[in-house]
Short mmCIF file of C-alpha atoms in Angstrom, two decimals:
data_model
loop_
_atom_site.label_atom_id
_atom_site.label_comp_id
_atom_site.label_asym_id
_atom_site.label_seq_id
_atom_site.Cartn_x
_atom_site.Cartn_y
_atom_site.Cartn_z
CA GLN F 1 270.16 112.40 38.26
CA VAL F 2 271.46 115.93 38.22
CA HIS F 3 269.31 118.97 37.19
CA LEU F 4 271.16 122.00 36.02
CA VAL F 5 269.39 125.31 35.75
CA GLU F 6 271.05 128.47 34.10
CA SER F 7 269.61 131.93 34.87
CA GLY F 8 270.80 135.74 34.48
CA GLY F 9 270.94 135.92 30.68
CA GLY F 10 270.06 138.84 28.75
CA VAL F 11 270.53 141.63 26.63
CA VAL F 12 273.61 143.73 27.39
CA GLN F 13 275.60 146.61 25.90
CA PRO F 14 279.37 146.04 24.62
CA GLY F 15 281.94 146.97 27.70
CA ARG F 16 279.17 146.18 30.32
CA SER F 17 278.95 143.58 32.77
CA LEU F 18 276.72 140.42 33.48
CA ARG F 19 276.57 137.53 35.74
CA ILE F 20 275.27 134.30 34.92
CA SER F 21 274.46 131.73 37.51
CA CYS F 22 273.63 127.92 37.33
CA ALA F 23 271.73 125.93 40.27
CA ALA F 24 272.41 122.30 40.87
CA SER F 25 270.19 119.82 42.15
CA GLY F 26 269.41 116.08 42.25
CA SER F 27 268.62 113.35 44.58
CA GLY F 28 272.29 111.59 45.76
CA PHE F 29 274.20 114.33 44.36
CA THR F 30 277.13 116.30 46.12
CA PHE F 31 277.74 119.62 44.48
CA SER F 32 280.87 119.75 46.17
CA TYR F 33 282.20 116.74 44.60
CA TYR F 34 282.59 117.66 40.95
CA GLY F 35 284.10 120.63 39.06
CA MET F 36 281.74 122.99 37.19
CA HIS F 37 282.22 124.22 33.47
CA TRP F 38 280.89 126.73 31.41
CA VAL F 39 280.56 126.15 27.81
CA ARG F 40 279.23 128.72 24.87
CA GLN F 41 277.88 128.27 21.60
CA ALA F 42 277.36 131.32 19.47
CA PRO F 43 273.92 131.42 17.26
CA GLY F 44 274.54 128.72 14.51
CA LYS F 45 278.01 127.92 15.88
CA GLY F 46 280.00 125.12 17.55
CA LEU F 47 280.61 124.49 21.12
CA GLU F 48 283.26 126.67 22.78
CA TRP F 49 284.53 125.88 26.18
CA VAL F 50 284.89 128.85 28.70
CA ALA F 51 286.05 127.68 31.97
CA VAL F 52 285.82 125.51 34.93
CA MET F 53 286.17 125.52 38.63
CA SER F 54 287.49 122.80 40.42
CA ASP F 55 285.24 120.89 43.30
CA ASP F 56 286.58 122.80 46.16
CA GLY F 57 287.04 126.06 44.18
CA SER F 58 291.00 125.55 44.59
CA ASN F 59 291.54 125.41 40.75
CA GLU F 60 290.06 127.54 37.75
CA TYR F 61 291.11 127.73 34.07
CA TYR F 62 290.01 129.80 31.27
CA ALA F 63 290.18 129.91 27.40
CA ASP F 64 292.13 132.50 25.94
CA SER F 65 289.14 134.40 24.25
CA VAL F 66 288.04 135.29 27.99
CA LYS F 67 290.90 135.10 30.13
CA GLY F 68 291.06 138.37 32.29
CA ARG F 69 287.60 139.49 31.30
CA PHE F 70 285.20 136.49 32.85
CA THR F 71 285.80 134.99 36.46
CA ILE F 72 284.14 131.71 37.33
CA SER F 73 283.18 130.98 41.07
CA ARG F 74 281.06 128.79 42.89
CA ASP F 75 279.41 128.46 46.38
CA ASN F 76 278.75 124.97 47.38
CA SER F 77 276.79 125.90 49.95
CA LYS F 78 274.22 127.23 47.45
CA ASN F 79 275.07 124.55 44.80
CA THR F 80 275.39 126.94 42.46
CA VAL F 81 278.09 128.17 40.15
CA TYR F 82 278.81 131.57 38.59
CA LEU F 83 280.17 133.31 35.63
CA GLN F 84 281.17 137.25 35.86
CA MET F 85 281.40 138.39 32.87
CA ASN F 86 282.94 141.92 32.52
CA SER F 87 284.29 144.22 29.25
CA LEU F 88 281.58 142.11 27.25
CA ARG F 89 282.16 142.20 23.35
CA VAL F 90 279.45 141.33 20.73
CA GLU F 91 281.55 138.09 19.76
CA ASP F 92 280.63 137.13 23.47
CA THR F 93 277.06 136.57 22.28
CA ALA F 94 275.88 133.15 22.80
CA VAL F 95 273.88 130.38 24.58
CA TYR F 96 276.06 129.96 27.63
CA TYR F 97 275.88 126.20 29.42
CA CYS F 98 276.62 124.88 32.52
CA ALA F 99 278.10 121.46 32.77
CA LYS F 100 278.94 119.10 35.46
CA ASP F 101 282.32 117.38 35.15
CA VAL F 102 282.71 113.81 35.54
CA ASN F 103 285.27 114.31 38.24
CA SER F 104 286.73 117.00 40.65
CA GLY F 105 287.43 119.30 37.45
CA SER F 106 291.03 119.18 37.39
CA PRO F 107 292.75 117.20 35.51
CA PRO F 108 290.71 117.80 32.40
CA SER F 109 287.70 115.63 31.77
CA TRP F 110 284.43 115.93 29.92
CA PHE F 111 281.00 116.91 30.66
CA TYR F 112 278.60 114.68 32.09
CA SER F 113 275.43 116.75 32.37
CA TRP F 114 274.10 119.87 31.23
CA GLY F 115 271.96 122.60 31.73
CA GLN F 116 269.30 123.97 29.30
CA GLY F 117 271.45 127.11 28.65
CA THR F 118 270.77 130.89 29.08
CA LEU F 119 271.24 133.42 26.17
CA VAL F 120 273.40 136.48 26.68
CA THR F 121 273.35 138.83 23.78
CA VAL F 122 275.90 141.82 23.33
CA SER F 123 274.39 144.60 21.39
CA SER F 124 274.25 148.35 21.31
CA ASP B 1 296.52 124.76 22.41
CA ILE B 2 295.17 121.31 20.91
CA GLN B 3 293.11 122.06 17.67
CA MET B 4 290.34 119.46 17.06
CA THR B 5 289.34 118.60 13.35
CA GLN B 6 286.28 116.92 12.22
CA SER B 7 285.35 115.49 9.26
CA PRO B 8 282.92 115.38 6.95
CA SER B 9 281.19 118.68 8.34
CA PHE B 10 278.12 117.17 6.88
CA VAL B 11 276.33 113.54 6.43
CA SER B 12 273.24 112.87 4.59
CA ALA B 13 272.60 109.11 4.68
CA SER B 14 269.43 106.81 4.96
CA VAL B 15 268.21 104.78 7.55
CA GLY B 16 270.10 101.71 8.17
CA ASP B 17 273.05 103.09 6.46
CA ARG B 18 276.56 102.84 8.42
CA VAL B 19 278.01 106.32 9.11
CA THR B 20 281.60 107.36 10.26
CA ILE B 21 282.87 110.67 11.48
CA THR B 22 286.78 111.22 12.14
CA CYS B 23 288.06 113.77 14.64
CA ARG B 24 291.79 114.52 14.05
CA ALA B 25 293.95 116.36 17.17
CA SER B 26 296.74 118.55 16.38
CA GLN B 27 298.94 116.59 19.03
CA GLY B 28 298.38 113.23 20.88
CA VAL B 29 295.75 113.22 23.37
CA ASP B 30 296.37 109.33 24.14
CA SER B 31 292.54 108.24 24.75
CA TRP B 32 291.22 111.30 26.42
CA LEU B 33 288.35 112.12 23.70
CA ALA B 34 284.69 112.30 24.30
CA TRP B 35 281.90 112.58 21.83
CA TYR B 36 278.58 114.52 21.95
CA GLN B 37 275.25 114.58 20.24
CA GLN B 38 273.34 117.94 20.30
CA LYS B 39 269.85 118.16 18.45
CA PRO B 40 268.61 121.60 17.74
CA GLY B 41 267.77 123.76 20.71
CA LYS B 42 268.93 121.28 23.24
CA ALA B 43 272.15 120.83 25.22
CA PRO B 44 274.59 118.50 23.90
CA ASN B 45 274.46 114.91 25.33
CA LEU B 46 277.44 112.87 26.36
CA LEU B 47 277.86 109.64 24.12
CA ILE B 48 281.08 108.36 24.38
CA TYR B 49 284.14 108.80 26.73
CA VAL B 50 287.94 107.54 27.13
CA ALA B 51 287.40 107.41 23.16
CA SER B 52 285.73 103.96 23.29
CA SER B 53 283.58 103.89 26.45
CA LEU B 54 279.58 104.02 25.75
CA GLN B 55 277.64 106.17 28.12
CA SER B 56 275.36 104.67 29.92
CA GLY B 57 271.52 104.69 28.06
CA VAL B 58 273.43 105.43 24.83
CA PRO B 59 272.30 102.86 22.27
CA SER B 60 274.90 100.51 21.32
CA ARG B 61 274.73 101.33 17.69
CA PHE B 62 277.07 104.10 18.79
CA SER B 63 280.70 103.32 19.09
CA GLY B 64 283.97 105.15 19.28
CA SER B 65 287.50 104.10 18.47
CA GLY B 66 291.02 105.53 18.22
CA SER B 67 293.98 106.68 20.18
CA GLY B 68 296.65 109.19 19.91
CA THR B 69 295.60 111.92 16.91
CA ASP B 70 293.00 109.92 15.19
CA PHE B 71 289.36 109.12 16.42
CA THR B 72 286.42 107.67 14.85
CA LEU B 73 282.53 107.60 15.80
CA THR B 74 280.56 105.14 14.04
CA ILE B 75 276.70 104.95 14.13
CA SER B 76 276.33 101.33 12.64
CA SER B 77 272.64 101.29 11.66
CA LEU B 78 271.61 104.98 11.01
CA GLN B 79 268.17 105.75 12.86
CA PRO B 80 265.59 108.61 12.48
CA GLU B 81 266.36 109.87 15.61
CA ASP B 82 270.08 110.20 15.26
CA SER B 83 269.87 113.32 13.06
CA ALA B 84 271.64 115.87 15.01
CA THR B 85 275.44 117.16 15.07
CA TYR B 86 278.16 115.31 16.53
CA TYR B 87 281.10 116.98 18.31
CA CYS B 88 284.33 115.39 19.56
CA GLN B 89 286.23 117.00 22.37
CA GLN B 90 289.65 116.37 23.65
CA ALA B 91 290.25 116.28 27.66
CA LYS B 92 293.99 115.88 27.44
CA SER B 93 294.68 119.39 28.58
CA PHE B 94 293.55 122.85 29.31
CA PRO B 95 292.29 124.67 27.15
CA LEU B 96 289.61 122.06 26.49
CA THR B 97 288.70 122.00 22.92
CA PHE B 98 286.00 120.67 20.60
CA GLY B 99 285.75 119.75 16.80
CA GLY B 100 283.84 121.90 14.78
CA GLY B 101 281.15 119.59 14.55
CA THR B 102 279.56 117.13 12.17
CA LYS B 103 275.69 117.48 10.82
CA VAL B 104 273.87 114.38 10.12
CA VAL B 105 270.71 114.21 8.13
CA ILE B 106 268.40 111.57 7.21
CA LYS B 107 267.98 111.07 3.47
#
């Protein structure tokens, strides 16, 4: 069983930066075997995939809405994935979930386990 | 990008009813489709993958079917705990995309 815990959310002004994290744990779970995603959900809205990084960090993909502003990274020694968010916009306001891929993260797949989410609010 | 369109966006049904939700892809995704259930304030939960495979621990009243562009999620006998929003997601290509969601409420 995988346990994912996001942290680092909060209120930030438009144009500023924020980095959120997701720590993974679980017996029998080897973090470095799996791709890790970020998925977000604006208040009262549907799900939007944001980014993925493959198991070994060699591949990363982004939604067009965040490309060039957000960067996903991971530290397999710490079982942690990060999302660096720059040039934040009001429309980036959302709950950000990290999610574990079924496989390595590339090719595409689905989301096997999810964290509880961290709220990022972009407001002046 | 592959657009995913769900219908209906809202369903009101009684306990024991059969509920069907449809998901249509803007281009073929073979069987690379998943379904999720999300309850208010909670993270989504994987129900179905590869269009028709039931995730471990998911009740057998849930089933999925379809391939190519047209897919269906069926709840054979609606239960009170099935009140939730359901999303489809294509896994054919990046960027991964979700349908807009279907909210299921119990009458």
